[in-house]
């Protein structure tokens, strides 16, 4: 019989630092505990947490919060160019990136310093500085909550998109990702330097994956608030993707609006620009606020509730709809 804790605060399990309580709590350290746990807690609600860095908790939870804490990294196979690495879901993503840098395995250096667990990384296809997880993803092992069996999802079955995968849509809440297998590069590495300020900031003429990661880390540290100092979940909204007709209309009124074509012909617009334009950058409602340096990041200055942050987010969404006819979708999971 696995021992579940009762009435546990989730404050230290979410990067917004919101104080809510869960009726039951269990830290999973072995994947093999899952079957026992599910038969023991049958037909009662279970919610999965990785690092809690992509969620806004709005109320106490009348169920079991299961924090995925399984650890382990192993090389499955390798050839001249590539290495297949299996990582347990509870490994910290950034520590895994550091491990790759130490082994000189390329492919994840642009994704340095993204908070959270390896198991959550495929769910929203984490991305930064021109690279998304899908570029190194090979497959993942999952626990099926209906059948309580394990199965494998290959890259083709994940339907990765911009901050999106099947686990955010069709299979939301149906599986627990227990491990992820990535295909990483041995030398020579192909580097992605074209995005943001990476190229400008890189001093080396022949950069390595380690230089790229250092540069990404220093850019991120200068731009993004550290959740240990000020509660946040990174980008609160997705960058909206608009039809050509819509962007043409907006450009007549706002010729300075930055916009980037996507392969589908639609156009991506930075949500941060819209939020700043509407005058929300640096705005504070009690302890809920919009960060003063990065308008896409909502913050908890100290004791904001999840509902106070949500109310501010909804105010921004309403204003964006009125002013730009744009629906701002949340990137953060509202729970
Ligand atoms: C400062 C900051 C910067 C950030 N920058 C970026 C960025 O550059 N790019 C980016 O893409 N994201 C970014 N994020 C968002 C976040 O880091 C990622 O979404 C990350 O993958 C979340 O991992 P997590 O373990 O914390 O997930 P959690 O917040 O714990 O969970 C997120 C969702 O996934 C589910 N889940 C978690 N683990 C599992 C599992 N093993 N199986 C099934 N479901 C699971 C949860 O139920 C929840 O619905 C940032 C966040 C912060 C705080």
XYZ file of C-alpha atoms and ligand atoms in Angstrom:
388
model
C 0.000 0.000 0.000
C 1.533 3.343 -1.069
C 1.353 6.069 1.545
C -0.388 9.234 0.348
C 0.142 12.515 2.163
C -2.909 14.553 3.093
C -3.804 18.242 2.849
C -0.503 19.375 1.326
C 0.289 22.957 0.209
C 1.290 23.188 -3.473
C 3.051 26.551 -3.057
C 6.503 25.115 -3.643
C 5.266 22.904 -6.482
C 4.230 25.717 -8.841
C 6.476 28.459 -10.226
C 3.771 31.123 -9.703
C 4.141 30.366 -5.975
C 0.354 30.200 -5.491
C -0.820 28.792 -2.168
C -3.493 26.149 -2.755
C -3.940 22.785 -1.063
C -4.376 19.300 -2.444
C -6.424 16.679 -0.621
C -3.823 13.960 -1.309
C -0.242 14.094 -2.539
C 2.244 11.549 -3.844
C 5.764 11.947 -5.183
C 6.338 9.242 -7.793
C 9.924 7.979 -7.700
C 9.509 4.694 -9.612
C 7.424 4.261 -12.765
C 6.472 0.806 -11.480
C 4.480 2.485 -8.654
C 1.912 3.770 -11.177
C -0.160 0.580 -11.472
C -0.398 0.179 -7.714
C -1.225 3.839 -7.249
C -4.027 3.763 -9.816
C -5.607 0.626 -8.402
C -5.353 2.035 -4.881
C -6.886 5.400 -5.851
C -9.426 3.992 -8.318
C -12.083 6.287 -9.834
C -10.922 9.323 -7.910
C -9.427 12.407 -9.581
C -5.655 12.454 -10.122
C -3.709 15.433 -11.441
C -0.163 15.302 -12.777
C 2.570 17.802 -11.901
C 6.067 18.003 -13.313
C 7.917 21.114 -12.182
C 4.694 23.192 -12.010
C 6.190 25.845 -14.310
C 3.384 25.925 -16.847
C 0.293 26.037 -14.671
C -1.867 28.560 -12.849
C -3.568 26.990 -9.830
C -6.877 28.700 -9.122
C -8.359 26.548 -6.345
C -7.726 23.769 -3.849
C -7.757 20.300 -5.403
C -10.152 17.617 -4.167
C -8.089 14.712 -5.414
C -4.558 13.338 -5.650
C -1.712 15.497 -6.925
C 0.905 13.221 -8.407
C 4.329 14.846 -8.776
C 6.503 13.000 -11.276
C 9.908 12.615 -9.649
C 11.396 9.639 -11.511
C 15.088 10.021 -12.348
C 17.560 8.476 -14.786
C 19.338 9.145 -18.069
C 20.650 6.317 -20.241
C 22.141 5.992 -23.702
C 20.106 3.427 -25.639
C 22.216 3.242 -28.811
C 24.503 5.314 -30.942
C 26.145 5.458 -34.331
C 28.722 7.783 -35.937
C 26.385 10.789 -36.096
C 23.691 10.308 -33.469
C 22.961 9.065 -30.003
C 19.556 7.971 -28.672
C 19.111 8.974 -25.037
C 16.252 7.878 -22.792
C 15.389 10.277 -19.975
C 12.980 9.595 -17.134
C 10.079 12.060 -16.934
C 11.007 13.540 -13.547
C 14.470 14.716 -14.608
C 14.807 18.490 -14.599
C 14.953 19.757 -18.204
C 17.763 22.291 -17.726
C 19.911 19.808 -15.787
C 19.433 17.381 -18.664
C 20.602 20.083 -21.113
C 23.714 20.595 -18.959
C 24.322 16.832 -19.036
C 24.115 16.891 -22.869
C 26.611 19.769 -23.022
C 29.011 17.796 -20.840
C 28.740 14.752 -23.133
C 29.060 17.079 -26.162
C 25.674 15.933 -27.513
C 24.051 18.631 -29.651
C 20.441 19.601 -30.350
C 19.090 21.009 -27.087
C 21.542 23.880 -26.413
C 19.035 26.555 -27.549
C 16.545 25.150 -25.027
C 18.815 25.796 -22.027
C 17.262 27.242 -18.864
C 13.652 26.351 -19.717
C 12.196 25.378 -16.328
C 10.270 22.180 -15.707
C 10.558 18.453 -16.183
C 11.601 16.333 -19.156
C 8.216 14.557 -19.091
C 6.303 17.795 -19.689
C 8.608 18.999 -22.485
C 6.793 17.161 -25.334
C 3.349 18.217 -24.099
C 3.645 21.764 -25.364
C 6.637 21.035 -27.648
C 8.842 23.449 -25.694
C 10.654 25.927 -27.855
C 13.069 28.824 -27.674
C 15.579 30.646 -29.873
C 14.529 28.969 -33.112
C 14.486 25.360 -31.834
C 11.576 23.200 -30.698
C 11.682 19.899 -28.862
C 10.261 18.139 -31.932
C 13.610 18.563 -33.741
C 15.266 16.075 -31.332
C 12.237 14.042 -30.215
C 12.315 10.340 -31.138
C 9.552 8.782 -28.989
C 8.097 8.695 -25.492
C 6.746 6.012 -23.218
C 3.380 6.681 -21.604
C 1.106 5.141 -18.984
C -2.466 4.837 -20.263
C -4.832 5.988 -17.525
C -7.786 3.997 -18.906
C -6.116 0.627 -19.484
C -3.237 1.089 -17.031
C -0.801 -0.247 -19.601
C 2.317 1.276 -21.074
C 2.601 2.259 -24.727
C 4.893 4.223 -27.012
C 4.203 7.419 -28.969
C 6.502 8.017 -31.946
C 7.258 11.457 -33.372
C 4.643 10.953 -36.125
C 1.878 10.237 -33.613
C 2.652 13.318 -31.492
C 1.322 15.881 -34.040
C 3.661 18.568 -32.776
C 2.773 22.189 -33.511
C 3.608 25.596 -32.069
C 3.460 24.960 -28.286
C 1.216 22.042 -29.101
C 0.961 18.231 -29.329
C -1.754 15.549 -29.079
C -1.342 15.701 -25.313
C -2.790 19.212 -25.279
C -5.792 18.233 -27.385
C -7.114 14.772 -28.256
C -5.243 12.959 -25.464
C -5.300 15.681 -22.818
C -5.359 14.026 -19.382
C -5.380 10.506 -20.848
C -1.716 9.543 -20.418
C 1.251 10.116 -18.151
C 4.536 10.517 -20.004
C 6.968 8.299 -18.096
C 10.118 8.694 -20.228
C 11.263 10.514 -23.338
C 13.767 9.305 -25.950
C 15.685 11.986 -27.843
C 17.961 11.689 -30.869
C 20.950 13.974 -30.276
C 23.865 14.865 -32.526
C 27.472 13.894 -32.115
C 30.039 16.212 -33.722
C 29.942 18.013 -36.082
C 26.955 19.829 -34.603
C 24.631 21.893 -36.730
C 23.919 25.071 -34.804
C 20.812 27.264 -34.937
C 22.084 30.814 -34.490
C 19.712 32.846 -36.584
C 17.141 33.637 -33.931
C 16.945 36.568 -31.536
C 20.248 38.032 -30.414
C 22.262 34.792 -30.406
C 24.438 35.596 -33.415
C 24.985 39.181 -32.260
C 26.007 38.157 -28.746
C 28.226 35.210 -29.713
C 31.792 36.386 -29.612
C 33.448 33.196 -30.881
C 34.086 32.870 -34.608
C 33.619 29.108 -34.443
C 30.944 28.662 -31.783
C 30.265 25.354 -30.059
C 27.066 24.057 -28.477
C 28.496 25.153 -25.118
C 28.917 28.743 -26.392
C 25.366 28.748 -27.748
C 23.968 27.532 -24.409
C 25.964 30.139 -22.464
C 24.626 32.862 -24.756
C 21.035 31.642 -24.468
C 21.366 31.463 -20.674
C 22.715 34.995 -20.423
C 20.001 36.422 -22.736
C 17.276 34.614 -20.776
C 18.651 35.761 -17.426
C 18.661 39.374 -18.604
C 15.093 39.239 -19.964
C 13.017 36.848 -17.882
C 12.144 37.085 -14.180
C 13.510 34.178 -12.124
C 10.532 32.309 -10.575
C 12.607 31.844 -7.396
C 12.536 35.611 -6.950
C 9.172 36.526 -8.477
C 6.469 33.978 -9.197
C 5.661 33.469 -12.893
C 5.098 30.829 -15.551
C 7.074 32.330 -18.430
C 4.992 33.401 -21.422
C 1.385 33.522 -20.284
C -0.101 33.768 -23.798
C 0.791 32.185 -27.126
C 1.841 34.452 -29.967
C -1.311 34.689 -32.116
C -1.258 33.436 -35.694
C -3.412 35.542 -38.006
C -4.852 35.230 -41.488
C -3.254 37.496 -44.112
C -6.448 39.560 -44.424
C -6.513 40.259 -40.698
C -2.866 41.356 -40.552
C -3.320 43.603 -43.612
C -6.162 45.416 -41.838
C -4.117 45.784 -38.646
C -1.066 47.072 -40.552
C -3.122 49.931 -41.962
C -3.719 51.170 -38.427
C -0.452 49.961 -36.827
C 2.242 49.978 -39.551
C 4.929 49.320 -36.920
C 3.307 45.989 -35.831
C 6.020 43.276 -36.029
C 4.857 40.201 -37.958
C 6.494 37.003 -39.190
C 5.196 34.757 -41.969
C 4.680 31.079 -41.107
C 5.032 28.185 -43.600
C 1.218 27.926 -43.861
C 0.953 31.471 -45.220
C -0.538 32.836 -41.990
C 1.360 35.437 -39.976
C 2.640 35.293 -36.383
C 2.427 38.411 -34.243
C 4.256 38.894 -30.900
C 1.665 38.908 -28.107
C 4.124 40.973 -26.016
C 3.914 43.819 -28.547
C 0.094 43.813 -28.408
C 0.064 43.782 -24.597
C 2.553 46.635 -24.420
C 0.629 48.620 -27.044
C -2.545 48.278 -24.964
C -0.679 49.802 -22.010
C -0.526 46.717 -19.781
C 3.274 46.410 -19.477
C 4.239 46.933 -15.823
C 0.581 47.190 -14.717
C -0.174 45.863 -11.239
C -3.535 44.823 -9.716
C -2.788 44.087 -6.063
C -0.121 41.391 -6.089
C -0.925 40.262 -9.647
C 0.976 42.064 -12.384
C 2.410 42.222 -15.876
C 6.210 42.181 -15.713
C 7.816 45.567 -16.309
C 10.501 44.232 -18.690
C 8.570 41.467 -20.482
C 4.883 42.116 -21.183
C 4.154 38.475 -22.004
C 4.954 37.386 -18.459
C 2.318 37.717 -15.741
C 3.724 37.706 -12.230
C 2.796 37.074 -8.618
C 4.500 39.814 -6.601
C 3.859 37.977 -3.353
C 0.445 36.791 -2.262
C -1.720 36.951 -5.383
C -4.284 34.194 -5.753
C -4.587 32.220 -8.969
C -7.953 33.900 -9.574
C -6.423 37.380 -9.265
C -3.833 36.508 -11.894
C -6.536 34.942 -14.045
C -8.686 38.100 -13.744
C -5.766 40.209 -15.002
C -5.203 37.754 -17.881
C -8.889 37.980 -18.802
C -8.741 41.786 -18.761
C -5.852 41.617 -21.251
C -7.724 39.099 -23.434
C -10.843 41.298 -23.489
C -8.834 44.381 -24.425
C -6.988 42.498 -27.225
C -10.286 41.356 -28.672
C -11.709 44.877 -28.600
C -8.636 46.709 -29.864
C -7.136 44.203 -32.343
C -9.945 41.620 -32.857
C -7.386 39.066 -31.661
C -8.122 36.162 -29.319
C -5.102 35.706 -27.080
C -4.848 32.018 -26.178
C -3.186 31.098 -22.901
C 0.007 29.054 -23.085
C -0.191 28.356 -19.355
C -2.561 25.587 -18.175
C -5.317 27.073 -15.999
C -6.199 24.519 -13.314
C 10.588 31.616 -16.348
C 9.958 30.644 -17.310
C 10.381 30.601 -18.630
C 9.816 29.703 -19.537
N 10.283 29.683 -20.819
C 9.768 28.808 -21.712
C 10.265 28.759 -23.056
O 11.191 29.479 -23.423
N 9.695 27.893 -23.919
C 8.693 27.046 -23.525
O 8.230 26.271 -24.373
N 8.196 27.061 -22.269
C 8.713 27.919 -21.356
N 8.219 27.955 -20.077
C 7.093 27.062 -19.706
C 7.540 25.744 -19.020
O 8.861 25.812 -18.602
C 7.379 24.552 -19.956
O 6.077 24.464 -20.447
C 7.731 23.216 -19.270
O 7.776 22.178 -20.213
C 6.746 22.866 -18.169
O 7.258 21.746 -17.487
P 6.725 21.363 -16.059
O 7.337 20.059 -15.692
O 6.945 22.476 -15.107
O 5.173 21.183 -16.371
P 3.963 21.391 -15.353
O 3.707 22.853 -15.200
O 4.181 20.613 -14.119
O 2.791 20.735 -16.178
C 2.313 21.322 -17.368
C 1.169 20.473 -17.909
O 1.657 19.199 -18.297
C 1.071 18.147 -17.509
N 2.169 17.218 -17.193
C 3.345 17.497 -16.568
N 4.141 16.433 -16.552
C 3.467 15.443 -17.186
C 3.764 14.084 -17.504
N 4.920 13.501 -17.178
N 2.817 13.361 -18.176
C 1.632 13.913 -18.513
N 1.294 15.187 -18.242
C 2.205 15.942 -17.579
C 0.471 18.815 -16.302
O -0.661 18.109 -15.844
C 0.092 20.186 -16.862
O -1.149 20.134 -17.541
C 8.778 28.835 -19.125
C 8.343 28.875 -17.785
C 8.928 29.763 -16.882
C 8.479 29.758 -15.448
